[in-house]
Amino acid sequence: TYTVRQNAAGTTFYNVAFSRVKLDEAGKIVDNYEDVLELADPTVTMASCPRYAVVGDTVDWYNLETQETTQVEVTPEMAQELVSSWRTKRERGDEYGMAGAGEWYEQMDAYQAFFQGKTVEELKEWEATGLDENGKPVDAVSGATMSINDAHSDILGALLKAMDAAV
C-alpha cells in the first residue's frame, strides 16, 4: 500500500508499506514481515531520509553537507545515486530517529509478534475497534505505540492484502 503526505515545511513524502506473510491451514499468521520505504522530495533536511527526483526536472535541492537549498537540474547520475541510497525504515535502524517508545523497527517487531496467530477476520475486527482515529492501538501492544494506519503508511492494510493473497 502507499500513502502520500506533506509536512508543515512543505516536504512531500511517499510511503510504500509492504508485507510478507505465511499462514497455517486455519488462516492464522505463522510468520510475517512488515517494512516501509519512505521517500521524500529533494527539499527534505533529514539526512537519513531517502530522496527521489525526476531526471530532467529542475528542483529545489537541499544539500545535506552545506545545509543550503539551490535549484538544480536532475541528471541521470543524480537520480541513480539517489535510488542506490534508498533504505527502508528497518534498514535505517536507529538513524530513523523515532521519538517515543522505541525506534521504528523495535515497534514494528512488537506489532509483528502481536499479529502472530491472528486471522484476517481478527485483524479486521482489531482495526475496527482496537485503533483510534490516528491508527494507534487503543489498548497497549507491548512495545509499540506508533500508528500502523495513517498518512505515514498503511502497514495494517499491507498485511491484510498479503493475507488475502496468501489464501
XYZ file of N, CA and C in Angstrom:
501
model
N 0.850 -1.169 0.000
C 0.000 0.000 0.000
C 0.898 1.234 0.000
N 0.379 2.337 -0.462
C 1.182 3.551 -0.428
C 0.337 4.728 0.047
N 1.027 5.684 0.642
C 0.385 6.913 1.096
C 1.274 8.083 0.682
N 0.671 9.249 0.576
C 1.387 10.476 0.263
C 0.996 11.503 1.315
N 1.982 12.208 1.855
C 1.681 13.248 2.837
C 2.651 14.401 2.646
N 2.275 15.554 3.170
C 3.127 16.728 3.131
C 3.249 17.264 4.552
N 4.481 17.564 4.979
C 4.657 18.081 6.332
C 4.475 19.600 6.352
N 4.597 20.191 7.521
C 4.364 21.627 7.688
C 5.350 22.470 6.883
N 6.546 21.935 6.629
C 7.552 22.665 5.858
C 7.312 22.555 4.348
N 6.331 21.746 3.949
C 6.007 21.593 2.537
C 6.702 20.442 1.843
N 7.457 19.632 2.585
C 8.133 18.473 2.001
C 7.112 17.368 1.756
N 7.159 16.782 0.561
C 6.262 15.680 0.224
C 6.958 14.353 0.490
N 6.224 13.438 1.136
C 6.730 12.105 1.450
C 5.837 11.060 0.791
N 6.462 10.059 0.196
C 5.756 8.892 -0.338
C 6.176 7.704 0.508
N 5.188 6.962 0.997
C 5.461 5.803 1.834
C 4.834 4.569 1.208
N 5.658 3.558 0.989
C 5.189 2.291 0.444
C 5.363 1.236 1.533
N 4.230 0.725 2.031
C 4.257 -0.325 3.055
C 4.126 -1.671 2.361
N 4.902 -2.630 2.825
C 4.803 -3.967 2.250
C 4.865 -5.018 3.338
N 4.309 -6.172 3.008
C 4.209 -7.256 3.983
C 4.407 -8.589 3.279
N 5.082 -9.485 3.957
C 5.216 -10.876 3.549
C 4.600 -11.693 4.674
N 3.769 -12.668 4.325
C 3.073 -13.413 5.364
C 2.965 -14.892 4.990
N 3.032 -15.732 6.006
C 2.802 -17.171 5.843
C 1.676 -17.542 6.794
N 0.668 -18.225 6.253
C -0.494 -18.622 7.053
C -0.508 -20.137 7.239
N -1.092 -20.583 8.354
C -1.296 -22.015 8.530
C -2.599 -22.426 7.838
N -2.973 -23.694 7.963
C -4.174 -24.197 7.289
C -5.457 -23.551 7.811
N -5.420 -22.982 9.001
C -6.591 -22.305 9.573
C -6.627 -20.810 9.205
N -5.637 -20.345 8.431
C -5.600 -18.942 8.030
C -4.987 -18.026 9.065
N -4.266 -18.586 10.032
C -3.612 -17.776 11.068
C -2.167 -17.497 10.673
N -1.692 -16.323 11.040
C -0.324 -15.932 10.729
C 0.650 -16.784 11.539
N 1.584 -17.425 10.825
C 2.657 -18.152 11.499
C 4.004 -17.463 11.294
N 4.089 -16.620 10.263
C 5.306 -15.854 10.017
C 4.920 -14.617 9.220
N 5.505 -13.478 9.563
C 5.228 -12.246 8.837
C 6.379 -11.269 8.979
N 6.453 -10.362 8.006
C 7.489 -9.339 7.986
C 6.886 -8.100 7.342
N 6.973 -6.974 8.020
C 6.461 -5.718 7.503
C 7.573 -4.672 7.503
N 7.524 -3.802 6.494
C 8.500 -2.722 6.402
C 7.898 -1.617 5.545
N 8.554 -0.468 5.523
C 8.080 0.688 4.764
C 9.280 1.358 4.096
N 9.110 1.687 2.813
C 10.076 2.531 2.120
C 9.476 3.923 2.087
N 10.153 4.852 2.744
C 9.709 6.245 2.787
C 10.658 7.070 1.927
N 10.091 7.791 0.961
C 10.878 8.658 0.094
C 10.388 10.088 0.257
N 11.324 11.034 0.225
C 10.967 12.449 0.355
C 11.457 13.212 -0.863
N 10.826 14.344 -1.106
C 11.283 15.171 -2.229
C 12.658 15.763 -1.883
N 13.332 16.357 -2.870
C 14.714 16.829 -2.658
C 14.881 17.933 -1.625
N 13.792 18.501 -1.102
C 13.921 19.573 -0.108
C 14.063 19.038 1.316
N 13.952 17.729 1.507
C 13.995 17.165 2.859
C 15.344 17.468 3.511
N 15.297 17.794 4.805
C 16.523 18.158 5.529
C 17.003 17.052 6.465
N 16.327 15.914 6.476
C 16.730 14.796 7.341
C 17.742 13.935 6.593
N 18.928 13.811 7.125
C 19.999 13.094 6.439
C 19.667 11.629 6.184
N 18.931 10.985 7.077
C 18.678 9.556 6.906
C 17.504 9.251 5.993
N 16.761 10.254 5.562
C 15.566 10.015 4.751
C 15.918 9.917 3.268
N 15.606 8.783 2.630
C 15.855 8.659 1.190
C 15.072 9.703 0.401
N 15.692 10.202 -0.677
C 15.054 11.218 -1.502
C 14.825 10.695 -2.915
N 13.896 11.324 -3.612
C 13.624 10.990 -5.014
C 13.685 12.264 -5.838
N 13.929 12.120 -7.121
C 13.883 13.239 -8.054
C 13.737 12.667 -9.462
N 13.107 13.432 -10.340
C 12.857 13.003 -11.713
C 13.909 13.609 -12.627
N 14.550 12.755 -13.432
C 15.584 13.203 -14.359
C 14.999 14.263 -15.286
N 15.747 15.371 -15.429
C 15.329 16.456 -16.310
C 14.576 17.564 -15.600
N 14.023 17.282 -14.431
C 13.308 18.309 -13.671
C 14.308 19.266 -13.024
N 13.902 20.500 -12.874
C 14.650 21.462 -12.078
C 13.962 21.522 -10.726
N 14.732 21.255 -9.683
C 14.153 21.134 -8.342
C 14.924 21.978 -7.341
N 14.252 22.311 -6.241
C 14.934 22.896 -5.084
C 15.647 21.744 -4.385
N 16.964 21.787 -4.349
C 17.772 20.689 -3.842
C 18.415 21.105 -2.534
N 18.118 20.359 -1.464
C 18.734 20.647 -0.177
C 20.040 19.871 -0.098
N 21.147 20.577 0.048
C 22.460 19.953 0.160
C 22.691 19.621 1.631
N 22.789 18.340 1.930
C 22.921 17.898 3.322
C 24.252 18.332 3.943
N 25.285 18.497 3.121
C 26.589 18.895 3.650
C 26.654 20.390 3.953
N 26.206 21.218 3.005
C 26.295 22.668 3.202
C 25.058 23.228 3.898
N 24.006 22.450 3.972
C 22.718 22.830 4.556
C 22.128 24.048 3.850
N 22.301 24.082 2.532
C 21.746 25.146 1.705
C 20.864 24.536 0.629
N 19.871 25.289 0.205
C 18.978 24.858 -0.866
C 19.290 25.655 -2.123
N 19.482 24.942 -3.232
C 19.728 25.588 -4.517
C 18.872 24.897 -5.572
N 18.686 25.559 -6.692
C 17.950 24.939 -7.788
C 18.950 24.186 -8.661
N 18.616 22.941 -8.980
C 19.473 22.124 -9.828
C 18.607 21.362 -10.822
N 19.208 21.014 -11.957
C 18.544 20.125 -12.905
C 19.010 18.708 -12.578
N 18.065 17.827 -12.417
C 18.375 16.457 -12.009
C 18.948 15.697 -13.206
N 20.143 15.169 -13.018
C 20.812 14.392 -14.066
C 20.553 12.907 -13.819
N 20.768 12.074 -14.838
C 20.637 10.630 -14.620
C 21.560 10.124 -13.511
N 22.743 10.702 -13.418
C 23.691 10.274 -12.377
C 23.160 10.607 -10.980
N 22.571 11.791 -10.846
C 21.997 12.172 -9.546
C 20.867 11.219 -9.169
N 19.997 10.940 -10.130
C 18.868 10.053 -9.855
C 19.360 8.658 -9.482
N 20.365 8.161 -10.187
C 20.919 6.836 -9.882
C 21.526 6.810 -8.486
N 22.232 7.880 -8.133
C 22.829 7.955 -6.792
C 21.736 7.933 -5.716
N 20.647 8.646 -5.964
C 19.536 8.646 -5.004
C 18.945 7.251 -4.845
N 18.627 6.623 -5.974
C 17.995 5.304 -5.923
C 18.906 4.291 -5.227
N 20.185 4.348 -5.496
C 21.102 3.378 -4.883
C 21.246 3.591 -3.375
N 20.836 4.748 -2.884
C 20.943 5.016 -1.438
C 19.639 4.741 -0.682
N 18.580 4.358 -1.382
C 17.304 4.129 -0.701
C 17.415 2.984 0.295
N 16.905 3.224 1.504
C 16.839 2.204 2.547
C 15.467 2.272 3.197
N 14.933 1.123 3.559
C 13.634 1.083 4.223
C 13.778 1.580 5.661
N 12.641 1.741 6.316
C 12.677 2.186 7.720
C 13.427 1.185 8.584
N 13.256 -0.102 8.331
C 14.016 -1.114 9.090
C 15.515 -0.974 8.829
N 15.875 -0.819 7.555
C 17.284 -0.708 7.193
C 17.922 0.555 7.774
N 17.141 1.597 7.967
C 17.662 2.833 8.551
C 17.919 2.668 10.044
N 17.292 1.678 10.670
C 17.546 1.363 12.070
C 17.421 2.554 12.997
N 18.417 2.722 13.850
C 18.411 3.816 14.822
C 18.510 5.187 14.156
N 19.020 5.260 12.934
C 19.116 6.529 12.214
C 17.745 7.120 11.907
N 16.713 6.271 11.896
C 15.373 6.771 11.582
C 14.962 7.845 12.585
N 15.382 7.697 13.835
C 15.164 8.747 14.829
C 13.733 8.885 15.312
N 13.099 7.792 15.610
C 11.711 7.814 16.084
C 11.671 8.273 17.540
N 10.819 9.211 17.814
C 10.639 9.670 19.195
C 9.571 8.815 19.860
N 9.689 8.622 21.142
C 8.639 7.891 21.847
C 9.132 6.586 22.418
N 8.330 5.552 22.223
C 8.550 4.270 22.897
C 9.457 3.328 22.127
N 10.529 3.824 21.566
C 11.458 2.953 20.860
C 11.537 3.285 19.385
N 12.566 2.763 18.754
C 12.768 3.007 17.326
C 11.705 2.293 16.497
N 11.583 2.704 15.236
C 10.557 2.180 14.344
C 10.636 0.667 14.252
N 11.841 0.141 13.994
C 11.977 -1.307 13.813
C 11.630 -2.071 15.086
N 11.912 -1.505 16.249
C 11.569 -2.169 17.512
C 10.050 -2.237 17.687
N 9.376 -1.129 17.375
C 7.922 -1.114 17.489
C 7.289 -2.047 16.453
N 7.862 -2.084 15.235
C 7.323 -2.983 14.216
C 7.521 -4.429 14.626
N 8.644 -4.750 15.258
C 8.862 -6.103 15.778
C 7.763 -6.467 16.777
N 7.384 -5.512 17.628
C 6.328 -5.763 18.619
C 4.988 -6.014 17.926
N 4.681 -5.220 16.895
C 3.444 -5.458 16.139
C 3.473 -6.818 15.463
N 4.601 -7.162 14.848
C 4.694 -8.463 14.184
C 4.411 -9.591 15.168
N 4.944 -9.496 16.363
C 4.680 -10.518 17.382
C 3.195 -10.528 17.746
N 2.591 -9.359 17.836
C 1.166 -9.258 18.147
C 0.316 -9.895 17.048
N 0.715 -9.729 15.784
C -0.049 -10.275 14.658
C 0.001 -11.798 14.587
N 1.036 -12.410 15.146
C 1.185 -13.862 15.087
C -0.052 -14.557 15.667
N -0.543 -15.561 14.941
C -1.700 -16.331 15.398
C -3.044 -15.713 15.055
N -3.044 -14.526 14.446
C -4.304 -13.846 14.105
C -4.757 -14.229 12.694
N -6.076 -14.190 12.480
C -6.673 -14.399 11.165
C -7.017 -13.043 10.558
N -7.387 -13.047 9.281
C -7.827 -11.819 8.623
C -8.996 -11.214 9.383
N -9.962 -12.048 9.748
C -11.145 -11.561 10.455
C -10.773 -10.920 11.786
N -9.859 -11.540 12.519
C -9.440 -10.985 13.814
C -8.734 -9.637 13.635
N -7.910 -9.532 12.603
C -7.211 -8.267 12.374
C -8.160 -7.175 11.895
N -9.150 -7.533 11.084
C -10.137 -6.539 10.648
C -10.972 -6.063 11.833
N -11.299 -6.960 12.734
C -12.033 -6.583 13.950
C -11.172 -5.660 14.809
N -9.897 -6.004 14.954
C -8.981 -5.167 15.731
C -8.830 -3.801 15.077
N -8.767 -3.760 13.745
C -8.668 -2.486 13.033
C -9.901 -1.618 13.311
N -11.083 -2.254 13.364
C -12.338 -1.511 13.563
C -12.523 -1.042 15.000
N -12.052 -1.814 15.962
C -12.325 -1.493 17.365
C -11.082 -1.228 18.206
N -9.913 -1.633 17.730
C -8.702 -1.544 18.550
C -7.777 -0.404 18.206
N -8.122 0.394 17.178
C -7.288 1.525 16.792
C -8.054 2.824 16.962
N -7.352 3.881 17.350
C -8.015 5.183 17.455
C -8.065 5.857 16.086
N -8.539 7.085 16.037
C -8.699 7.796 14.767
C -7.367 8.096 14.083
N -6.255 7.952 14.812
C -4.926 8.177 14.248
C -4.209 6.880 13.881
N -4.942 5.750 13.961
C -4.353 4.471 13.601
C -3.443 3.883 14.660
N -3.549 4.400 15.892
C -2.752 3.874 17.010
C -3.610 2.934 17.844
N -2.986 1.911 18.460
C -3.768 0.980 19.272
C -4.384 1.657 20.494
N -5.652 1.326 20.750
C -6.358 1.848 21.921
C -5.806 1.184 23.175
N -5.654 -0.129 23.128
C -5.040 -0.883 24.217
C -3.590 -1.143 23.847
N -2.741 -1.108 24.816
C -1.309 -1.244 24.562
C -0.970 -2.549 23.859
N -0.160 -2.432 22.812
C 0.506 -3.569 22.204
C 1.906 -3.489 22.776
N 2.312 -4.498 23.519
C 3.573 -4.449 24.241
C 4.720 -4.000 23.345
N 5.317 -2.859 23.677
C 6.464 -2.349 22.950
C 6.139 -1.488 21.748
N 4.854 -1.218 21.482
C 4.510 -0.439 20.284
C 3.442 0.602 20.589
N 3.698 1.828 20.173
C 2.717 2.896 20.321
C 2.495 3.648 19.020
N 3.311 3.355 17.988
C 3.202 4.107 16.729
C 1.948 3.695 15.964
N 1.530 4.583 15.099
C 0.383 4.311 14.244
C 0.775 3.296 13.176
N -0.163 2.425 12.830
C 0.090 1.474 11.748
C -0.894 1.650 10.596
N -1.675 2.729 10.657
C -2.599 3.035 9.573
C -2.887 4.529 9.609
N -1.999 5.308 8.976
C -2.183 6.760 8.908
C -1.475 7.295 7.670
N -1.304 8.602 7.603
C -0.688 9.213 6.431
C 0.786 8.838 6.266
N 1.424 8.342 7.329
C 2.821 7.906 7.224
C 2.920 6.575 6.502
N 1.942 5.718 6.695
C 1.908 4.438 5.991
C 0.732 3.607 6.485
N 0.291 2.707 5.623
C -0.804 1.794 5.957
C -0.240 0.384 6.076
N 0.458 0.143 7.174
C 1.102 -1.145 7.400
C 0.062 -2.241 7.564
N -0.987 -1.953 8.309
C -2.028 -2.951 8.510
C -2.697 -3.303 7.183
N -2.933 -2.316 6.333
C -3.519 -2.579 5.014
C -2.629 -3.481 4.177
N -1.316 -3.274 4.233
C -0.377 -4.120 3.503
C -0.432 -5.553 4.015
N -0.512 -5.714 5.331
C -0.605 -7.050 5.914
C -1.893 -7.747 5.491
N -3.011 -7.042 5.553
C -4.291 -7.647 5.164
C -4.291 -8.037 3.681
N -3.702 -7.215 2.827
C -3.599 -7.565 1.396
C -2.736 -8.800 1.201
N -1.631 -8.870 1.921
C -0.753 -10.038 1.820
C -1.475 -11.293 2.284
N -2.273 -11.169 3.338
C -3.024 -12.325 3.836
C -4.075 -12.760 2.818
N -4.751 -11.810 2.201
C -5.744 -12.147 1.171
C -5.080 -12.866 0.001
N -3.899 -12.413 -0.368
C -3.182 -13.020 -1.494
C -2.647 -14.415 -1.163
N -2.402 -14.661 0.126
C -1.835 -15.950 0.555
C -2.877 -17.048 0.619
N -4.151 -16.688 0.645
C -5.207 -17.699 0.792
C -5.455 -18.409 -0.507
